[in-house]
Amino acid sequence: MAGGTFRFELVSPARLLLSRDVEMAVIPSAEGEMGVLAGHAPMIVALRGGVIRVRENGQETERLFVAGGFAEVTPARCTVLADEATPVATLSRSAAEERLREAEAALAALPADAAPERRDAAMARLLSARAMREAAEAA
Amino acid sequence: MPSLKDLRSRINSVKSTRKITQAMKMVAAAKLRRAQAQAEAARPYAERMQRMLASLGAAVASSPSAPRLLVGTRRDRVHLLVVVTADRGLAGPFNSNVGRFARARIRALEAEGKQVKLLTVGRKGATYLKREFANRFVGEITMLGKKTVAFSDAEEIAGRIAAMLEEEAFDACSLIYNRFRSVVSQVPTEQRLIPAAVEEEQAPRTGAPGADGGPQALYEYEPTEAEILNQLLPRNLAVQVYRALLESAAGFYGSQMTAMDNATRNAGEMIDRLTLNYNRTRQANITKELIEIISGAEAV
């Protein structure tokens, strides 16, 4: 199926951001960047904060920041359920920095005996905010 | 018999009422458009979330270690009803419809010997249900002063529900809200949240032979099925709440628009009636004065 296209959809709770046939999408899965081509084995993956890159006609056409979420991959389709999604071009650096500060404060404010899940969640938010700042700086 | 002055002031007061209802109708119409667009924009996410959950949940639901958010406490004694209404009135039967629906549900559940707990979202529902069921309240949330429904509001409510489940404060949870069917029709609806209505949503279960050749494929999970489910379920809860809030907001403006349209029309009718009355009285007064003058002149 080399060179084929598949339907890529990106939705956030607020709206449907993208629904197009693309050649390749690189999504920031929780365990590392993952490139998806047509005919990919069915998977459900958790995402971390990072940038989704979409390739069409041999060119990178879209770059979108997601703050975390899930992706469902089937041979003919890839659906990303993002917690929050913004095109990288419209990211604001000051907003990213503010979020980073908030996340750091939230992590620092956690009591030492907090449940590990809560610590993980705060950590994930911090990493997501860091990724957002990086994306904002690169744009 | 009201005097001319009384009638004049009544006409004026009804006229200013009509101005207000007309303005409210316009505002509601503008807000309705926005709320409706927001509700529609949120639909794709909720639908895809449901699809993903369906393929995940069916495989896990039967295992004894299934997460609570998916299967509840496996008991069926205490029901939590989350009743979503608006914060404001002047919207026709919008709030009382939900209230009445909720009351019927509470009565039905209690007749079955179950315990009911109430969490209300929106001020109107709280005041409506407090009269009768004040002792079943576990909380009330208002969204006064917020212009639009934000996802974070829904997350907050979902977080509260999840925390209560963790404490085993209830066994099953449903949402009651006005579903937005059209501008003139909002339907009070009950939607089960916990245990998650996974199996009913999808007819063929994953793993069943896909006779239609549909995507019956077994998924790989990364990191693990359980971990994804643990993240997905609270998310799903928030999304369902968010959807209900949006539908309710859109319905509220629709209902308010209709109600204010009726009020404007009624005020118009009333003004016509009062004006007729006013003119009749005025004529009667003139006639009376003429009679007095003429009979006075004749007597001379």
Tab-separated table of N, CA, C and O in Angstrom, chain B residues 105-185:
chain	number	residue	atom	x	y	z
B	105	ARG	N	-38.795	10.541	37.787
B	105	ARG	CA	-37.739	9.521	37.885
B	105	ARG	C	-37.418	9.209	39.343
B	105	ARG	O	-37.239	8.049	39.712
B	106	ILE	N	-37.345	10.263	40.163
B	106	ILE	CA	-37.032	10.042	41.577
B	106	ILE	C	-38.103	9.179	42.205
B	106	ILE	O	-37.829	8.195	42.893
B	107	ARG	N	-39.363	9.533	41.927
B	107	ARG	CA	-40.478	8.773	42.489
B	107	ARG	C	-40.403	7.318	42.050
B	107	ARG	O	-40.575	6.404	42.844
B	108	ALA	N	-40.128	7.111	40.742
B	108	ALA	CA	-40.102	5.750	40.208
B	108	ALA	C	-38.984	4.945	40.856
B	108	ALA	O	-39.180	3.787	41.247
B	109	LEU	N	-37.812	5.565	40.993
B	109	LEU	CA	-36.675	4.846	41.576
B	109	LEU	C	-36.940	4.518	43.030
B	109	LEU	O	-36.636	3.417	43.507
B	110	GLU	N	-37.537	5.475	43.743
B	110	GLU	CA	-37.779	5.226	45.163
B	110	GLU	C	-38.870	4.193	45.358
B	110	GLU	O	-38.848	3.434	46.327
B	111	ALA	N	-39.803	4.143	44.425
B	111	ALA	CA	-40.841	3.123	44.503
B	111	ALA	C	-40.231	1.730	44.336
B	111	ALA	O	-40.745	0.749	44.857
B	112	GLU	N	-39.099	1.665	43.606
B	112	GLU	CA	-38.421	0.378	43.450
B	112	GLU	C	-37.542	0.077	44.645
B	112	GLU	O	-36.784	-0.895	44.647
B	113	GLY	N	-37.560	0.941	45.630
B	113	GLY	CA	-36.784	0.702	46.841
B	113	GLY	C	-35.344	1.155	46.730
B	113	GLY	O	-34.491	0.715	47.503
B	114	LYS	N	-35.064	2.035	45.753
B	114	LYS	CA	-33.680	2.484	45.617
B	114	LYS	C	-33.500	3.842	46.270
B	114	LYS	O	-34.455	4.595	46.429
B	115	GLN	N	-32.276	4.105	46.627
B	115	GLN	CA	-31.978	5.380	47.240
B	115	GLN	C	-31.540	6.348	46.146
B	115	GLN	O	-30.813	5.967	45.231
B	116	VAL	N	-32.005	7.579	46.228
B	116	VAL	CA	-31.684	8.549	45.185
B	116	VAL	C	-30.869	9.689	45.771
B	116	VAL	O	-31.155	10.172	46.865
B	117	LYS	N	-29.822	10.071	45.052
B	117	LYS	CA	-29.074	11.264	45.410
B	117	LYS	C	-29.130	12.225	44.246
B	117	LYS	O	-29.214	11.807	43.102
B	118	LEU	N	-29.092	13.500	44.561
B	118	LEU	CA	-29.268	14.514	43.514
B	118	LEU	C	-28.084	15.453	43.455
B	118	LEU	O	-27.579	15.905	44.477
B	119	LEU	N	-27.660	15.702	42.223
B	119	LEU	CA	-26.670	16.747	41.988
B	119	LEU	C	-27.259	17.617	40.885
B	119	LEU	O	-27.593	17.115	39.823
B	120	THR	N	-27.440	18.890	41.164
B	120	THR	CA	-28.050	19.734	40.140
B	120	THR	C	-27.015	20.662	39.532
B	120	THR	O	-26.110	21.128	40.213
B	121	VAL	N	-27.179	20.887	38.267
B	121	VAL	CA	-26.361	21.870	37.553
B	121	VAL	C	-27.338	22.936	37.065
B	121	VAL	O	-28.267	22.619	36.332
B	122	GLY	N	-27.132	24.153	37.484
B	122	GLY	CA	-28.083	25.207	37.118
B	122	GLY	C	-28.971	25.546	38.291
B	122	GLY	O	-29.424	24.672	39.028
B	123	ARG	N	-29.213	26.824	38.468
B	123	ARG	CA	-29.907	27.311	39.652
B	123	ARG	C	-31.376	26.926	39.650
B	123	ARG	O	-31.957	26.618	40.686
B	124	LYS	N	-31.986	26.936	38.481
B	124	LYS	CA	-33.435	26.739	38.425
B	124	LYS	C	-33.834	25.336	38.860
B	124	LYS	O	-34.820	25.155	39.551
B	125	GLY	N	-33.050	24.353	38.412
B	125	GLY	CA	-33.354	22.984	38.788
B	125	GLY	C	-33.231	22.795	40.286
B	125	GLY	O	-34.027	22.095	40.915
B	126	ALA	N	-32.242	23.459	40.878
B	126	ALA	CA	-32.024	23.330	42.318
B	126	ALA	C	-33.228	23.855	43.080
B	126	ALA	O	-33.754	23.184	43.971
B	127	THR	N	-33.700	25.059	42.701
B	127	THR	CA	-34.827	25.606	43.451
B	127	THR	C	-36.079	24.764	43.249
B	127	THR	O	-36.856	24.582	44.168
B	128	TYR	N	-36.241	24.245	42.047
B	128	TYR	CA	-37.431	23.446	41.758
B	128	TYR	C	-37.455	22.177	42.610
B	128	TYR	O	-38.463	21.837	43.223
B	129	LEU	N	-36.331	21.473	42.645
B	129	LEU	CA	-36.314	20.164	43.296
B	129	LEU	C	-36.130	20.266	44.808
B	129	LEU	O	-36.455	19.333	45.536
B	130	LYS	N	-35.611	21.394	45.263
B	130	LYS	CA	-35.354	21.536	46.707
B	130	LYS	C	-36.629	21.488	47.512
B	130	LYS	O	-36.638	21.030	48.639
B	131	ARG	N	-37.709	22.000	46.941
B	131	ARG	CA	-38.966	22.053	47.675
B	131	ARG	C	-39.339	20.665	48.183
B	131	ARG	O	-39.790	20.496	49.296
B	132	GLU	N	-39.158	19.670	47.321
B	132	GLU	CA	-39.624	18.343	47.700
B	132	GLU	C	-38.508	17.417	48.166
B	132	GLU	O	-38.715	16.560	48.999
B	133	PHE	N	-37.329	17.600	47.558
B	133	PHE	CA	-36.301	16.573	47.754
B	133	PHE	C	-35.041	17.114	48.396
B	133	PHE	O	-33.945	16.639	48.113
B	134	ALA	N	-35.192	18.135	49.242
B	134	ALA	CA	-34.004	18.798	49.791
B	134	ALA	C	-33.051	17.818	50.460
B	134	ALA	O	-31.828	17.974	50.391
B	135	ASN	N	-33.588	16.760	51.093
B	135	ASN	CA	-32.704	15.849	51.825
B	135	ASN	C	-31.944	14.887	50.925
B	135	ASN	O	-31.084	14.151	51.378
B	136	ARG	N	-32.270	14.872	49.637
B	136	ARG	CA	-31.517	13.985	48.716
B	136	ARG	C	-30.363	14.716	48.047
B	136	ARG	O	-29.623	14.116	47.285
B	137	PHE	N	-30.248	16.015	48.301
B	137	PHE	CA	-29.209	16.785	47.607
B	137	PHE	C	-27.817	16.420	48.105
B	137	PHE	O	-27.583	16.324	49.299
B	138	VAL	N	-26.915	16.199	47.172
B	138	VAL	CA	-25.511	16.054	47.566
B	138	VAL	C	-24.690	17.226	47.049
B	138	VAL	O	-23.531	17.357	47.392
B	139	GLY	N	-25.273	18.038	46.214
B	139	GLY	CA	-24.531	19.188	45.727
B	139	GLY	C	-25.296	19.925	44.664
B	139	GLY	O	-26.216	19.384	44.055
B	140	GLU	N	-24.930	21.178	44.474
B	140	GLU	CA	-25.502	21.923	43.367
B	140	GLU	C	-24.416	22.808	42.776
B	140	GLU	O	-23.549	23.315	43.464
B	141	ILE	N	-24.488	22.913	41.465
B	141	ILE	CA	-23.481	23.668	40.747
B	141	ILE	C	-24.227	24.722	39.933
B	141	ILE	O	-25.248	24.418	39.322
B	142	THR	N	-23.746	25.936	39.959
B	142	THR	CA	-24.341	26.939	39.080
B	142	THR	C	-23.261	27.468	38.162
B	142	THR	O	-22.079	27.416	38.474
B	143	MET	N	-23.700	27.957	37.043
B	143	MET	CA	-22.743	28.483	36.078
B	143	MET	C	-23.058	29.934	35.797
B	143	MET	O	-22.838	30.422	34.693
B	144	LEU	N	-23.606	30.612	36.812
B	144	LEU	CA	-23.964	32.019	36.634
B	144	LEU	C	-22.736	32.826	36.261
B	144	LEU	O	-21.643	32.605	36.781
B	145	GLY	N	-22.944	33.755	35.372
B	145	GLY	CA	-21.854	34.661	35.037
B	145	GLY	C	-20.909	34.112	33.994
B	145	GLY	O	-19.944	34.749	33.644
B	146	LYS	N	-21.206	32.888	33.500
B	146	LYS	CA	-20.350	32.368	32.437
B	146	LYS	C	-21.062	32.547	31.115
B	146	LYS	O	-22.237	32.216	30.988
B	147	LYS	N	-20.351	33.027	30.143
B	147	LYS	CA	-21.010	33.354	28.879
B	147	LYS	C	-21.253	32.104	28.050
B	147	LYS	O	-22.324	31.882	27.546
B	148	THR	N	-20.223	31.295	27.912
B	148	THR	CA	-20.399	30.065	27.142
B	148	THR	C	-19.934	28.891	27.995
B	148	THR	O	-19.228	29.052	28.980
B	149	VAL	N	-20.370	27.707	27.566
B	149	VAL	CA	-19.989	26.500	28.281
B	149	VAL	C	-18.564	26.137	27.882
B	149	VAL	O	-18.267	25.992	26.712
B	150	ALA	N	-17.691	26.006	28.857
B	150	ALA	CA	-16.314	25.613	28.556
B	150	ALA	C	-16.126	24.154	28.934
B	150	ALA	O	-16.795	23.646	29.828
B	151	PHE	N	-15.198	23.516	28.238
B	151	PHE	CA	-14.970	22.106	28.525
B	151	PHE	C	-14.499	21.913	29.957
B	151	PHE	O	-14.785	20.905	30.597
B	152	SER	N	-13.776	22.915	30.481
B	152	SER	CA	-13.272	22.778	31.844
B	152	SER	C	-14.416	22.706	32.862
B	152	SER	O	-14.288	22.046	33.895
B	153	ASP	N	-15.544	23.372	32.565
B	153	ASP	CA	-16.701	23.258	33.464
B	153	ASP	C	-17.169	21.813	33.531
B	153	ASP	O	-17.463	21.278	34.605
B	154	ALA	N	-17.248	21.198	32.353
B	154	ALA	CA	-17.695	19.811	32.296
B	154	ALA	C	-16.706	18.900	33.015
B	154	ALA	O	-17.096	17.973	33.720
B	155	GLU	N	-15.410	19.197	32.861
B	155	GLU	CA	-14.400	18.371	33.526
B	155	GLU	C	-14.557	18.443	35.034
B	155	GLU	O	-14.373	17.457	35.739
B	156	GLU	N	-14.895	19.644	35.501
B	156	GLU	CA	-15.054	19.824	36.940
B	156	GLU	C	-16.208	18.966	37.459
B	156	GLU	O	-16.078	18.269	38.466
B	157	ILE	N	-17.329	19.009	36.739
B	157	ILE	CA	-18.491	18.228	37.155
B	157	ILE	C	-18.168	16.743	37.093
B	157	ILE	O	-18.456	15.981	38.020
B	158	ALA	N	-17.518	16.333	36.000
B	158	ALA	CA	-17.161	14.930	35.850
B	158	ALA	C	-16.215	14.495	36.970
B	158	ALA	O	-16.324	13.389	37.502
B	159	GLY	N	-15.299	15.394	37.342
B	159	GLY	CA	-14.380	15.078	38.425
B	159	GLY	C	-15.116	14.831	39.725
B	159	GLY	O	-14.790	13.919	40.483
B	160	ARG	N	-16.153	15.629	39.957
B	160	ARG	CA	-16.935	15.453	41.170
B	160	ARG	C	-17.648	14.111	41.174
B	160	ARG	O	-17.700	13.415	42.190
B	161	ILE	N	-18.208	13.775	40.017
B	161	ILE	CA	-18.917	12.497	39.913
B	161	ILE	C	-17.939	11.346	40.151
B	161	ILE	O	-18.224	10.412	40.904
B	162	ALA	N	-16.758	11.438	39.515
B	162	ALA	CA	-15.775	10.363	39.651
B	162	ALA	C	-15.315	10.233	41.096
B	162	ALA	O	-15.142	9.118	41.610
B	163	ALA	N	-15.134	11.367	41.779
B	163	ALA	CA	-14.685	11.309	43.169
B	163	ALA	C	-15.736	10.638	44.041
B	163	ALA	O	-15.418	9.854	44.943
B	164	MET	N	-17.007	10.939	43.759
B	164	MET	CA	-18.073	10.316	44.554
B	164	MET	C	-18.118	8.818	44.317
B	164	MET	O	-18.398	8.036	45.222
B	165	LEU	N	-17.854	8.420	43.072
B	165	LEU	CA	-17.861	6.991	42.759
B	165	LEU	C	-16.728	6.292	43.509
B	165	LEU	O	-16.877	5.193	44.021
B	166	GLU	N	-15.605	6.968	43.578
B	166	GLU	CA	-14.439	6.415	44.271
B	166	GLU	C	-14.772	6.140	45.732
B	166	GLU	O	-14.352	5.148	46.301
B	167	GLU	N	-15.592	7.028	46.317
B	167	GLU	CA	-15.995	6.839	47.714
B	167	GLU	C	-17.183	5.894	47.843
B	167	GLU	O	-17.741	5.741	48.923
B	168	GLU	N	-17.606	5.340	46.745
B	168	GLU	CA	-18.777	4.468	46.695
B	168	GLU	C	-20.006	5.163	47.239
B	168	GLU	O	-20.812	4.582	47.964
B	169	ALA	N	-20.154	6.430	46.914
B	169	ALA	CA	-21.311	7.180	47.383
B	169	ALA	C	-22.560	6.844	46.563
B	169	ALA	O	-23.663	7.172	46.946
B	170	PHE	N	-22.367	6.205	45.416
B	170	PHE	CA	-23.517	5.759	44.628
B	170	PHE	C	-23.111	4.560	43.781
B	170	PHE	O	-21.928	4.243	43.651
B	171	ASP	N	-24.118	3.884	43.238
B	171	ASP	CA	-23.849	2.692	42.433
B	171	ASP	C	-24.065	2.930	40.947
B	171	ASP	O	-23.445	2.296	40.113
B	172	ALA	N	-24.987	3.827	40.642
B	172	ALA	CA	-25.264	4.104	39.230
B	172	ALA	C	-25.527	5.588	39.091
B	172	ALA	O	-25.940	6.238	40.040
B	173	CYS	N	-25.261	6.106	37.917
B	173	CYS	CA	-25.377	7.540	37.730
B	173	CYS	C	-26.010	7.846	36.380
B	173	CYS	O	-25.671	7.232	35.376
B	174	SER	N	-26.968	8.768	36.381
B	174	SER	CA	-27.588	9.180	35.122
B	174	SER	C	-27.612	10.692	35.032
B	174	SER	O	-27.635	11.380	36.038
B	175	LEU	N	-27.631	11.145	33.802
B	175	LEU	CA	-27.767	12.575	33.525
B	175	LEU	C	-29.196	12.828	33.081
B	175	LEU	O	-29.729	12.075	32.277
B	176	ILE	N	-29.788	13.892	33.588
B	176	ILE	CA	-31.098	14.290	33.076
B	176	ILE	C	-30.959	15.697	32.526
B	176	ILE	O	-30.526	16.596	33.235
B	177	TYR	N	-31.269	15.870	31.270
B	177	TYR	CA	-31.119	17.190	30.662
B	177	TYR	C	-32.078	17.337	29.497
B	177	TYR	O	-32.693	16.374	29.058
B	178	ASN	N	-32.206	18.560	29.022
B	178	ASN	CA	-33.045	18.830	27.866
B	178	ASN	C	-32.236	18.608	26.608
B	178	ASN	O	-31.255	19.304	26.371
B	179	ARG	N	-32.651	17.622	25.819
B	179	ARG	CA	-31.953	17.403	24.567
B	179	ARG	C	-32.502	18.378	23.536
B	179	ARG	O	-33.704	18.620	23.451
B	180	PHE	N	-31.601	18.964	22.781
B	180	PHE	CA	-31.995	19.968	21.799
B	180	PHE	C	-32.403	19.275	20.522
B	180	PHE	O	-31.569	18.758	19.804
B	181	ARG	N	-33.724	19.219	20.264
B	181	ARG	CA	-34.137	18.566	19.032
B	181	ARG	C	-34.291	19.598	17.933
B	181	ARG	O	-33.856	19.407	16.817
B	182	SER	N	-34.929	20.684	18.253
B	182	SER	CA	-34.995	21.796	17.311
B	182	SER	C	-35.241	23.044	18.136
B	182	SER	O	-35.372	22.974	19.347
B	183	VAL	N	-35.330	24.174	17.444
B	183	VAL	CA	-35.487	25.431	18.168
B	183	VAL	C	-36.749	25.417	19.017
B	183	VAL	O	-36.789	25.950	20.116
B	184	VAL	N	-37.802	24.778	18.503
B	184	VAL	CA	-39.053	24.815	19.242
B	184	VAL	C	-39.280	23.558	20.072
B	184	VAL	O	-40.280	23.458	20.757
B	185	SER	N	-38.363	22.600	20.009
B	185	SER	CA	-38.638	21.366	20.737
B	185	SER	C	-37.408	20.883	21.496
B	185	SER	O	-36.368	20.598	20.912
